[in-house]
CSV table of C-alpha atoms in Angstrom, one decimal:
chain,number,residue,atom,x,y,z
A,1,MET,CA,24.7,-15.9,10.1
A,2,GLY,CA,24.8,-18.6,12.9
A,3,VAL,CA,24.7,-18.3,16.9
A,4,VAL,CA,27.9,-17.9,18.2
A,5,THR,CA,28.5,-21.1,21.0
A,6,ARG,CA,32.1,-21.6,21.7
A,7,PRO,CA,35.0,-20.8,20.5
A,8,ASN,CA,37.5,-22.4,18.1
A,9,LYS,CA,41.1,-22.8,19.0
A,10,ARG,CA,42.4,-22.3,15.2
A,11,LYS,CA,43.5,-19.3,14.4
A,12,LEU,CA,43.6,-17.9,10.6
A,13,GLU,CA,47.4,-16.6,10.7
A,14,ASP,CA,46.8,-15.0,6.9
A,15,GLU,CA,43.6,-12.9,8.2
A,16,PRO,CA,45.1,-9.9,9.8
A,17,HIS,CA,41.2,-9.2,11.7
A,18,CYS,CA,41.2,-12.6,13.2
A,19,GLN,CA,43.7,-12.2,16.3
A,20,GLU,CA,41.5,-14.1,18.4
A,21,PRO,CA,40.0,-17.9,18.3
A,22,LEU,CA,37.7,-17.6,15.5
A,23,PRO,CA,34.2,-18.6,16.6
A,24,ARG,CA,31.9,-20.8,15.1
A,25,GLY,CA,28.9,-21.2,13.7
A,26,GLY,CA,25.6,-22.8,15.1
A,27,GLU,CA,25.4,-26.3,15.8
A,28,ASP,CA,24.1,-27.0,12.7
A,29,ALA,CA,26.7,-24.7,10.8
A,30,GLY,CA,29.5,-26.8,11.6
A,31,GLY,CA,32.0,-24.1,10.1
A,32,PRO,CA,34.1,-21.1,11.3
A,33,ASP,CA,32.4,-18.0,11.5
A,34,LEU,CA,33.8,-16.5,8.4
A,35,ILE,CA,31.5,-13.3,8.5
A,36,SER,CA,33.7,-11.8,11.3
A,37,CYS,CA,36.7,-12.1,9.3
A,38,LEU,CA,35.6,-9.5,7.0
A,39,SER,CA,37.0,-5.8,6.8
A,40,ASP,CA,36.1,-3.7,8.7
A,41,ASP,CA,34.3,-1.5,5.8
A,42,ILE,CA,32.5,-4.6,4.5
A,43,LEU,CA,31.1,-4.8,8.3
A,44,GLY,CA,30.2,-1.3,8.5
A,45,ASP,CA,28.4,-1.3,5.4
A,46,ILE,CA,26.2,-4.6,6.9
A,47,ILE,CA,25.8,-2.3,10.1
A,48,THR,CA,24.4,0.3,8.0
A,49,LEU,CA,21.9,-1.2,5.6
A,50,LEU,CA,20.3,-2.4,9.0
A,51,PRO,CA,17.6,-0.4,11.4
A,52,ALA,CA,19.2,1.4,14.4
A,53,LYS,CA,17.9,-1.0,17.0
A,54,ASP,CA,19.2,-4.3,14.7
A,55,SER,CA,22.3,-2.5,14.2
A,56,ALA,CA,23.4,-1.9,17.8
A,57,ARG,CA,22.8,-5.5,18.5
A,58,THR,CA,25.4,-6.5,16.4
A,59,GLN,CA,27.6,-5.6,19.1
A,60,ILE,CA,26.6,-8.9,21.1
A,61,LEU,CA,27.6,-11.1,18.0
A,62,SER,CA,31.5,-11.2,18.8
A,63,TRP,CA,34.6,-9.3,19.8
A,64,ARG,CA,35.1,-8.1,16.5
A,65,TRP,CA,31.4,-6.6,15.8
A,66,ARG,CA,31.5,-4.5,19.2
A,67,PRO,CA,33.4,-1.4,18.4
A,68,LEU,CA,31.9,-0.8,14.8
A,69,TRP,CA,28.4,0.6,15.4
A,70,ARG,CA,30.0,3.3,17.2
A,71,SER,CA,31.6,4.3,14.0
A,72,ALA,CA,29.4,2.9,11.1
A,73,PRO,CA,26.7,5.3,9.5
A,74,LEU,CA,23.5,4.8,11.1
A,75,ASN,CA,20.3,4.2,9.5
A,76,LEU,CA,18.0,6.0,12.1
A,77,ASP,CA,14.2,5.9,12.3
A,78,ALA,CA,12.7,8.1,15.0
A,79,VAL,CA,9.3,9.2,15.9
A,80,VAL,CA,7.9,12.1,18.1
A,81,ALA,CA,4.5,11.8,19.1
A,82,GLY,CA,2.2,12.8,22.0
A,83,SER,CA,2.5,15.0,24.8
A,84,TYR,CA,6.0,13.9,25.4
A,85,GLY,CA,7.7,15.9,22.1
A,86,TYR,CA,10.3,17.1,24.0
A,87,TYR,CA,10.9,13.9,25.4
A,88,HIS,CA,11.4,12.2,22.4
A,89,VAL,CA,13.8,15.0,20.7
A,90,ALA,CA,16.5,14.6,23.6
A,91,THR,CA,16.2,10.7,23.3
A,92,ILE,CA,17.1,11.4,19.7
A,93,LEU,CA,19.9,14.0,20.4
A,94,SER,CA,21.3,11.5,23.2
A,95,LYS,CA,21.3,8.5,20.7
A,96,LEU,CA,23.4,10.8,17.9
A,97,GLN,CA,25.7,12.1,20.5
A,98,ALA,CA,26.5,8.4,21.7
A,99,HIS,CA,27.0,7.4,18.0
A,100,LYS,CA,30.4,8.7,16.8
A,101,GLY,CA,30.1,8.0,13.5
A,102,PRO,CA,27.9,9.5,10.5
A,103,VAL,CA,24.1,9.0,9.8
A,104,ARG,CA,23.7,7.7,6.4
A,105,ARG,CA,19.6,7.8,6.7
A,106,PHE,CA,17.4,9.5,8.9
A,107,SER,CA,13.4,9.0,9.0
A,108,LEU,CA,11.8,11.4,11.2
A,109,THR,CA,8.1,10.7,12.0
A,110,TRP,CA,6.3,13.7,13.6
A,111,HIS,CA,3.5,13.6,15.7
A,112,TYR,CA,3.2,16.4,17.9
A,113,ASN,CA,2.4,19.8,18.0
A,114,TYR,CA,3.5,22.0,15.8
A,115,ASP,CA,4.5,24.8,18.0
A,116,HIS,CA,7.2,22.7,19.1
A,117,PHE,CA,8.5,21.8,15.5
A,118,CYS,CA,11.3,24.1,15.4
A,119,THR,CA,12.8,22.3,17.9
A,120,ILE,CA,13.9,19.5,15.5
A,121,ASP,CA,16.2,22.1,14.1
A,122,SER,CA,18.7,20.7,16.8
A,123,ILE,CA,18.6,17.7,15.7
A,124,LEU,CA,18.8,18.2,12.0
A,125,LYS,CA,21.9,20.6,12.5
A,126,SER,CA,24.0,17.7,14.7
A,127,PRO,CA,27.4,17.5,13.3
A,128,GLN,CA,26.5,13.7,12.5
A,129,LEU,CA,24.0,14.6,10.0
A,130,ASP,CA,26.2,16.8,7.9
A,131,ASN,CA,27.0,13.8,5.1
A,132,LEU,CA,23.6,13.1,5.4
A,133,GLN,CA,22.8,10.8,2.4
A,134,GLU,CA,18.7,9.9,3.0
A,135,PHE,CA,16.0,12.1,4.3
A,136,GLU,CA,12.4,11.3,5.1
A,137,LEU,CA,10.0,13.7,7.2
A,138,PHE,CA,6.6,12.6,7.9
A,139,PHE,CA,4.6,15.3,8.8
A,140,ARG,CA,0.6,14.5,10.5
A,141,TYR,CA,-1.0,17.8,12.2
A,142,ASN,CA,-4.4,18.4,11.2
A,143,VAL,CA,-4.9,22.4,11.6
A,144,CYS,CA,-6.1,24.7,9.1
A,145,GLU,CA,-2.9,26.5,8.7
A,146,TYR,CA,-0.2,26.2,6.3
A,147,ARG,CA,3.1,25.4,8.1
A,148,ARG,CA,7.5,25.4,6.9
A,149,VAL,CA,9.3,22.8,6.8
A,150,PRO,CA,12.7,23.7,8.4
A,151,GLN,CA,15.2,25.5,6.5
A,152,SER,CA,17.6,23.2,7.8
A,153,VAL,CA,16.7,20.6,5.3
A,154,LEU,CA,18.7,22.6,2.2
A,155,ARG,CA,21.9,22.2,3.9
A,156,TRP,CA,22.2,18.8,2.4
A,157,SER,CA,22.1,19.6,-1.1
A,158,LEU,CA,25.5,18.6,-1.6
A,159,THR,CA,25.2,15.1,-0.3
A,160,ILE,CA,21.4,14.4,-0.2
A,161,ARG,CA,20.5,11.2,-2.5
A,162,VAL,CA,17.3,10.5,-1.1
A,163,LEU,CA,14.4,13.6,-0.6
A,164,ASN,CA,11.2,12.6,1.0
A,165,ILE,CA,8.5,14.8,2.4
A,166,PHE,CA,5.4,14.1,3.4
A,167,MET,CA,2.8,15.8,5.4
A,168,VAL,CA,-0.5,14.8,5.9
A,169,GLY,CA,-3.7,16.7,6.8
A,170,GLU,CA,-2.8,20.3,5.9
A,171,VAL,CA,-0.1,21.9,3.6
A,172,LEU,CA,3.8,22.3,4.7
A,173,ILE,CA,5.6,25.6,2.6
A,174,PHE,CA,8.8,24.6,1.5
A,175,PRO,CA,11.4,27.1,2.5
A,176,MET,CA,12.3,27.8,-1.3
A,177,GLU,CA,12.9,31.4,-1.3
A,178,THR,CA,16.1,30.4,-2.5
A,179,ALA,CA,16.0,26.9,-3.3
A,180,CYS,CA,15.8,27.3,-6.9
A,181,SER,CA,19.7,28.7,-7.1
A,182,PHE,CA,20.7,25.2,-5.1
A,183,HIS,CA,22.5,22.5,-6.7
A,184,PHE,CA,21.9,18.8,-6.0
A,185,PRO,CA,24.5,16.8,-7.2
A,186,HIS,CA,23.4,13.4,-6.1
A,187,LEU,CA,19.6,13.6,-5.6
A,188,LYS,CA,18.4,10.3,-7.3
A,189,GLN,CA,14.9,10.1,-5.7
A,190,LEU,CA,12.4,13.2,-4.4
A,191,THR,CA,9.3,13.3,-2.9
A,192,LEU,CA,6.7,15.8,-2.4
A,193,LYS,CA,3.2,15.4,-0.8
A,194,GLY,CA,1.3,18.2,0.6
A,195,VAL,CA,4.0,20.9,-0.1
A,196,ASN,CA,3.0,24.0,-1.0
A,197,ILE,CA,5.8,25.5,-3.8
A,198,SER,CA,5.9,28.0,-6.3
A,199,GLU,CA,5.8,26.6,-10.2
A,200,GLY,CA,9.4,28.8,-10.5
A,201,THR,CA,11.0,27.1,-7.6
A,202,LEU,CA,9.6,23.6,-8.4
A,203,HIS,CA,11.0,23.9,-12.0
A,204,GLY,CA,14.5,25.4,-10.9
A,205,ILE,CA,15.0,22.4,-7.9
A,206,LEU,CA,14.3,20.4,-10.7
A,207,SER,CA,17.0,21.4,-13.3
A,208,GLY,CA,19.4,21.6,-10.4
A,209,CYS,CA,19.4,17.7,-10.3
A,210,PRO,CA,21.2,16.4,-13.2
A,211,ILE,CA,21.2,12.6,-11.9
A,212,LEU,CA,17.5,12.8,-10.9
A,213,GLU,CA,15.7,9.2,-11.4
A,214,SER,CA,12.7,8.8,-10.1
A,215,LEU,CA,10.4,11.9,-9.0
A,216,VAL,CA,6.4,12.0,-7.1
A,217,LEU,CA,4.8,14.9,-6.7
A,218,ASP,CA,1.5,14.3,-5.0
A,219,TRP,CA,-1.6,16.6,-3.7
A,220,ASN,CA,0.9,19.5,-3.5
A,221,ILE,CA,-0.4,23.1,-4.6
A,222,GLY,CA,1.2,26.6,-5.5
A,223,TYR,CA,1.7,25.5,-9.4
A,224,ARG,CA,-0.4,24.8,-12.3
A,225,ARG,CA,2.1,22.8,-15.1
A,226,LEU,CA,4.3,21.1,-14.8
A,227,HIS,CA,7.0,20.7,-17.2
A,228,ILE,CA,9.4,17.6,-17.5
A,229,SER,CA,12.8,17.7,-19.5
A,230,SER,CA,15.3,15.4,-18.2
A,231,SER,CA,17.4,13.5,-19.3
A,232,THR,CA,18.1,10.6,-16.2
A,233,LEU,CA,14.4,10.7,-15.0
A,234,ARG,CA,13.2,6.8,-15.3
A,235,SER,CA,9.8,7.1,-12.9
A,236,LEU,CA,7.3,9.8,-12.3
A,237,GLY,CA,4.4,9.9,-10.0
A,238,ILE,CA,1.7,12.7,-10.5
A,239,SER,CA,-1.6,13.8,-8.6
A,240,ASP,CA,-3.2,17.0,-8.2
A,241,ALA,CA,-4.6,18.3,-4.5
A,242,TRP,CA,-8.1,18.3,-3.4
A,243,ASN,CA,-10.6,21.0,-3.5
A,244,TYR,CA,-7.9,23.6,-3.8
A,245,LYS,CA,-8.7,26.3,-6.3
A,246,VAL,CA,-5.9,28.1,-6.4
A,247,GLY,CA,-2.4,27.1,-7.5
A,248,ASN,CA,-3.5,23.4,-8.4
A,249,LEU,CA,-2.0,21.5,-10.9
A,250,GLU,CA,-4.0,21.6,-14.3
A,251,GLU,CA,-1.2,20.4,-17.1
A,252,VAL,CA,1.8,18.0,-17.1
A,253,ILE,CA,4.1,18.5,-20.2
A,254,ILE,CA,7.1,15.7,-20.6
A,255,GLU,CA,8.6,16.8,-23.4
A,256,ASP,CA,12.3,15.2,-23.4
A,257,ALA,CA,12.7,12.1,-21.1
A,258,PRO,CA,14.3,9.5,-22.9
A,259,GLN,CA,14.9,7.2,-20.1
A,260,LEU,CA,11.1,7.4,-18.6
A,261,GLU,CA,9.9,3.9,-17.8
A,262,ARG,CA,6.9,4.5,-16.1
A,263,ILE,CA,4.3,7.7,-15.4
A,264,ILE,CA,1.7,7.0,-13.1
A,265,PRO,CA,-0.8,9.9,-12.5
A,266,ARG,CA,-3.5,9.1,-9.8
A,267,PRO,CA,-7.1,9.9,-10.7
A,268,PRO,CA,-7.2,13.5,-10.4
A,269,LYS,CA,-9.7,15.1,-8.2
A,270,ARG,CA,-11.0,17.5,-10.7
A,271,ASP,CA,-11.6,17.1,-14.4
A,272,ASP,CA,-9.6,19.4,-16.4
A,273,LEU,CA,-6.2,17.9,-16.0
A,274,VAL,CA,-4.1,17.7,-19.2
A,275,ILE,CA,-1.1,15.5,-19.8
A,276,ARG,CA,1.0,15.6,-22.7
A,277,ILE,CA,3.8,13.2,-23.7
A,278,ILE,CA,6.2,14.6,-26.2
A,279,HIS,CA,9.1,12.3,-26.6
A,280,ALA,CA,9.5,9.3,-24.1
A,281,PRO,CA,10.7,6.3,-26.4
A,282,LYS,CA,11.3,3.3,-23.4
A,283,LEU,CA,8.1,4.2,-21.7
A,284,LYS,CA,7.0,0.7,-20.8
A,285,THR,CA,4.4,1.3,-17.7
A,286,LEU,CA,1.6,3.6,-18.0
A,287,GLY,CA,-1.6,4.4,-15.1
A,288,TYR,CA,-3.8,4.5,-13.6
A,289,LEU,CA,-5.4,6.3,-17.0
A,290,SER,CA,-8.8,8.1,-16.0
A,291,ASN,CA,-11.6,9.6,-17.7
A,292,ARG,CA,-11.3,12.3,-15.1
A,293,ILE,CA,-7.9,13.3,-17.3
A,294,SER,CA,-9.7,15.6,-19.8
A,295,THR,CA,-6.9,15.4,-22.3
A,296,PHE,CA,-4.3,12.9,-22.7
A,297,VAL,CA,-1.6,13.4,-25.5
A,298,LEU,CA,1.1,10.5,-25.8
A,299,GLY,CA,3.6,11.3,-29.1
A,300,THR,CA,0.7,11.5,-32.2
A,301,MET,CA,-2.1,9.9,-30.1
A,302,VAL,CA,-4.9,12.4,-28.5
A,303,PHE,CA,-7.7,10.8,-26.0
A,304,GLN,CA,-10.2,13.1,-24.8
A,305,LYS,CA,-11.8,11.6,-21.2
A,306,MET,CA,-9.9,8.5,-22.5
A,307,VAL,CA,-11.5,8.3,-26.1
A,308,PRO,CA,-9.3,8.3,-29.1
A,309,VAL,CA,-10.0,11.1,-31.1
A,310,SER,CA,-6.9,11.3,-33.1
A,311,LEU,CA,-4.9,9.0,-35.1
A,312,ALA,CA,-6.6,6.3,-33.2
A,313,ASN,CA,-4.7,3.7,-35.7
A,314,ASN,CA,-1.2,4.9,-34.5
A,315,VAL,CA,0.1,2.1,-32.1
A,316,ILE,CA,2.9,2.4,-29.0
A,317,GLY,CA,4.7,-0.3,-28.9
A,318,SER,CA,6.8,0.0,-26.0
A,319,VAL,CA,4.2,-0.5,-23.2
A,320,ARG,CA,3.6,-3.3,-21.5
A,321,ILE,CA,1.9,-2.8,-18.3
A,322,LEU,CA,-1.4,-0.5,-18.3
A,323,ALA,CA,-3.7,0.3,-15.7
A,324,LEU,CA,-7.2,1.9,-16.3
A,325,THR,CA,-9.6,3.4,-13.7
A,326,ILE,CA,-12.5,5.0,-16.1
A,327,ASP,CA,-16.4,4.3,-16.1
A,328,PRO,CA,-16.3,0.5,-17.2
A,329,ASN,CA,-17.0,0.7,-20.7
A,330,LEU,CA,-15.6,-2.5,-23.0
A,331,ASP,CA,-15.4,-0.1,-26.1
A,332,LEU,CA,-12.8,2.0,-24.4
A,333,VAL,CA,-11.1,-1.0,-23.0
A,334,ILE,CA,-10.8,-2.3,-26.5
A,335,GLY,CA,-9.4,1.2,-27.8
A,336,PHE,CA,-6.7,1.5,-25.6
A,337,LEU,CA,-5.5,-2.2,-26.4
A,338,LYS,CA,-5.8,-1.5,-30.2
A,339,CYS,CA,-3.4,1.8,-29.5
A,340,PHE,CA,-0.9,-0.4,-26.9
A,341,PRO,CA,-1.2,-3.8,-28.7
A,342,SER,CA,1.9,-5.1,-26.7
A,343,VAL,CA,0.4,-4.7,-22.9
A,344,GLU,CA,1.3,-8.5,-20.9
A,345,LYS,CA,-0.3,-6.8,-18.0
A,346,LEU,CA,-3.5,-4.8,-17.6
A,347,TYR,CA,-5.4,-3.6,-14.2
A,348,ILE,CA,-8.7,-2.5,-14.5
A,349,LYS,CA,-10.1,-0.3,-11.4
A,350,PHE,CA,-14.2,-0.7,-11.4
A,351,SER,CA,-15.8,1.6,-10.7
A,352,GLU,CA,-19.7,2.3,-8.6
A,353,GLU,CA,-22.0,2.1,-12.0
A,354,ASP,CA,-22.9,-0.5,-14.3
A,355,ILE,CA,-20.5,-2.2,-17.1
A,356,LYS,CA,-21.5,-1.1,-20.5
A,357,ASN,CA,-20.4,-4.0,-22.8
A,358,VAL,CA,-19.8,-4.4,-26.5
A,359,HIS,CA,-21.3,-7.0,-28.6
A,360,ARG,CA,-19.2,-7.1,-31.5
A,361,TYR,CA,-15.1,-6.6,-31.9
A,362,ALA,CA,-12.3,-7.6,-34.0
A,363,SER,CA,-9.4,-9.9,-33.5
A,364,LEU,CA,-6.6,-7.7,-31.3
A,365,LYS,CA,-3.1,-8.4,-31.8
A,366,CYS,CA,-3.0,-8.0,-27.8
A,367,LEU,CA,-5.3,-10.6,-26.9
A,368,ASP,CA,-4.2,-12.7,-29.4
A,369,GLN,CA,0.4,-12.7,-28.6
A,370,HIS,CA,0.8,-10.6,-25.6
A,371,LEU,CA,-1.6,-10.3,-22.9
A,372,LYS,CA,-0.7,-12.5,-19.9
A,373,MET,CA,-2.3,-10.9,-17.0
A,374,VAL,CA,-5.4,-9.4,-16.0
A,375,GLN,CA,-6.5,-8.0,-12.5
A,376,PHE,CA,-10.0,-6.5,-12.1
A,377,ILE,CA,-10.2,-4.2,-9.1
A,378,GLY,CA,-13.3,-3.6,-7.2
A,379,TYR,CA,-14.7,-6.6,-8.5
A,380,ARG,CA,-18.2,-7.2,-7.3
A,381,GLY,CA,-19.7,-10.6,-9.4
A,382,ARG,CA,-22.8,-8.6,-10.7
A,383,ILE,CA,-23.8,-9.8,-13.8
A,384,SER,CA,-22.8,-6.8,-15.8
A,385,ASP,CA,-19.0,-7.6,-14.0
A,386,ALA,CA,-18.8,-10.9,-14.9
A,387,ASN,CA,-19.9,-9.9,-19.1
A,388,PHE,CA,-17.1,-7.5,-18.4
A,389,VAL,CA,-14.7,-10.2,-17.8
A,390,LYS,CA,-15.8,-13.0,-20.3
A,391,PHE,CA,-14.6,-11.1,-23.0
A,392,PHE,CA,-11.1,-11.5,-21.8
A,393,VAL,CA,-11.6,-15.2,-20.3
A,394,LEU,CA,-12.9,-16.4,-24.2
A,395,ASN,CA,-10.4,-14.1,-26.4
A,396,ALA,CA,-7.2,-13.6,-24.5
A,397,GLY,CA,-5.3,-17.0,-25.7
A,398,VAL,CA,-2.3,-16.7,-23.8
A,399,LEU,CA,-3.4,-15.3,-20.8
A,400,GLU,CA,-2.0,-17.2,-17.8
A,401,SER,CA,-3.4,-15.3,-14.8
A,402,MET,CA,-6.7,-13.5,-13.8
A,403,LYS,CA,-6.9,-12.2,-10.7
A,404,PHE,CA,-10.2,-10.6,-8.9
A,405,VAL,CA,-9.6,-8.3,-5.9
A,406,VAL,CA,-13.2,-8.6,-4.7
A,407,ASN,CA,-15.7,-5.8,-2.6
A,408,ARG,CA,-16.3,-8.7,0.0
A,409,ASP,CA,-15.9,-9.4,3.5
A,410,LYS,CA,-14.7,-12.9,2.1
A,411,CYS,CA,-14.6,-15.3,-0.9
A,412,ASP,CA,-16.4,-18.6,-0.1
A,413,SER,CA,-16.5,-21.7,-1.9
A,414,LYS,CA,-20.2,-21.1,-2.9
A,415,TRP,CA,-19.5,-17.9,-4.1
A,416,ILE,CA,-16.1,-18.8,-6.3
A,417,ALA,CA,-17.8,-21.7,-7.7
A,418,CYS,CA,-21.0,-19.7,-8.9
A,419,GLN,CA,-18.5,-16.8,-10.3
A,420,HIS,CA,-16.7,-19.6,-12.1
A,421,LYS,CA,-20.0,-21.0,-14.0
A,422,ASN,CA,-20.9,-17.0,-15.1
A,423,LEU,CA,-17.6,-16.7,-16.0
A,424,MET,CA,-17.7,-19.7,-18.1
A,425,LEU,CA,-14.4,-20.8,-17.3
A,426,ASN,CA,-14.5,-24.4,-19.0
A,427,ASP,CA,-14.5,-22.4,-22.3
A,428,ARG,CA,-11.8,-20.0,-21.4
A,429,ALA,CA,-9.4,-19.0,-24.6
A,430,SER,CA,-6.2,-20.0,-22.4
A,431,HIS,CA,-6.4,-23.4,-21.2
A,432,GLY,CA,-3.4,-22.8,-18.8
A,433,ALA,CA,-4.7,-19.5,-17.0
A,434,ARG,CA,-4.8,-19.3,-13.4
A,435,PHE,CA,-8.2,-17.5,-11.8
A,436,ASP,CA,-7.4,-16.4,-8.3
A,437,PHE,CA,-10.0,-14.4,-6.1
A,438,GLN,CA,-9.0,-12.3,-3.1
A,439,ALA,CA,-11.4,-10.5,-0.5
A,440,ASP,CA,-10.1,-7.1,0.2
A,441,ASN,CA,-11.9,-3.9,1.4
A,442,ARG,CA,-9.0,-2.1,2.0
A,443,GLN,CA,-7.9,-1.9,-1.1
A,444,CYS,CA,-8.2,1.6,-3.6
A,445,GLY,CA,-5.9,0.3,-6.4
A,446,LEU,CA,-3.4,2.8,-6.3
A,447,VAL,CA,0.6,2.7,-6.5
A,448,HIS,CA,2.5,3.1,-2.8
A,449,MET,CA,5.0,5.8,-3.4
A,450,LYS,CA,7.9,3.2,-2.5
A,451,HIS,CA,7.1,1.3,-5.4
A,452,THR,CA,6.9,4.1,-7.8
A,453,HIS,CA,10.3,4.7,-6.6
A,454,ASP,CA,11.6,1.3,-6.7
A,455,LEU,CA,13.0,0.6,-10.1
A,456,SER,CA,14.4,-2.8,-9.2
A,457,THR,CA,10.8,-3.8,-10.2
A,458,ASP,CA,8.7,-3.8,-13.2
A,459,ASP,CA,5.5,-3.8,-11.8
A,460,PRO,CA,4.7,-1.2,-9.2
A,461,PHE,CA,0.9,-2.1,-9.2
A,462,ASN,CA,1.7,-5.6,-8.3
A,463,ARG,CA,0.5,-5.2,-4.5
A,464,SER,CA,0.8,-9.2,-3.2
A,465,SER,CA,3.5,-8.6,-0.9
A,466,CYS,CA,3.2,-4.9,-0.2
A,467,ARG,CA,3.7,-3.9,3.6
A,468,CYS,CA,3.6,-0.4,3.5
A,469,ARG,CA,1.4,2.2,5.2
A,470,ASP,CA,-1.5,3.9,3.4
A,471,ASP,CA,-0.2,7.1,4.4
A,472,TYR,CA,2.6,6.6,1.4
A,473,ILE,CA,-0.4,5.8,-1.5
A,474,LEU,CA,0.1,7.9,-4.4
């Protein structure tokens, strides 16, 4: 949209919304401002997609925009922090009262004393939130006591489409004594992080979500077993909790998920997690798989500590993206590539241990025909690292890109030149392959929840343009 400079004396008599001289675009645009001639409904949709501050600023664009903000559905982000929590709550309430239209999305970040957490009920019960579609609660409060999510969250069960609840520091008790009897007919995206919720209540909620497409359960306690049977679920992110001996996740069973495309388990904190995938014929993205997963079953394939122990010759041809974070053993990686011969993108997160390399290998269909991208996370440039990577350099015949996320402050030209020599890049099997080195000490190789939920992208592991904060890591 161009900047409004001067009015145009012409009128569009056939357009009912253009009752004044039509403003022109910027000096370089040369034409009239046709956007202002759109219907109120369309302009309202544009305002709704903007953050609250930006949507309010649309009032200065032209006369057509001025009355729309107060009636358009609002996209509101609010923060309550520090010793002035009451002031922030009052400000949020005043903004809601000033806005005459409904709120479509409400994101509340709370960095304040939990003793005053009940005051947000006055916000959540505001009439403008009656038909809320998206709600996000991010709560950070370091105290060794369980806290409770406001009961008023449940009042949107019939309208909510996106529900994300994050607790950082300790655990929130989800107010779900009766929630398993609730129905969430429009809920497509659900995140529970740092929540204490019973197994029966969790499964009751999931059974009440008939069109759920994306689910993230991270760092929760209260249930040992997760059972998934959904005809609509497309993305699943799971993890256990840290250092909790009671009610920690031990088993995940995906019995029937005909639309499931991605499963993203975070490397477990304990060594007893079992994952069984019985029916997921459209599975395309898998990982991070870790040797901390004691048993991993996919169809008729069985892995113990990531070692194939049953029907190793069976293959799964649907998986295109595979991510591994295991003790660096080339034999194990080759075993996975044999089981998933159609992998096009491979992510490998190195551990601190020296890498074990294989000396003999057979021709792999994956390397000969499919593998186009490999990314090594935590690459240090040791001789054992280079010997591991050389296997892919010398054998991946259709490779297009190889990326190295390096645990160094910087990758200077001298160090990179040394790596090129050690990796024998001049002898690479794919002469058109690109090799990129990136220094990043902060990376952990894990996936942000936003990307787990983002069904518009095929690769949630690609963090090249990620700007998410680390609190949202799965």
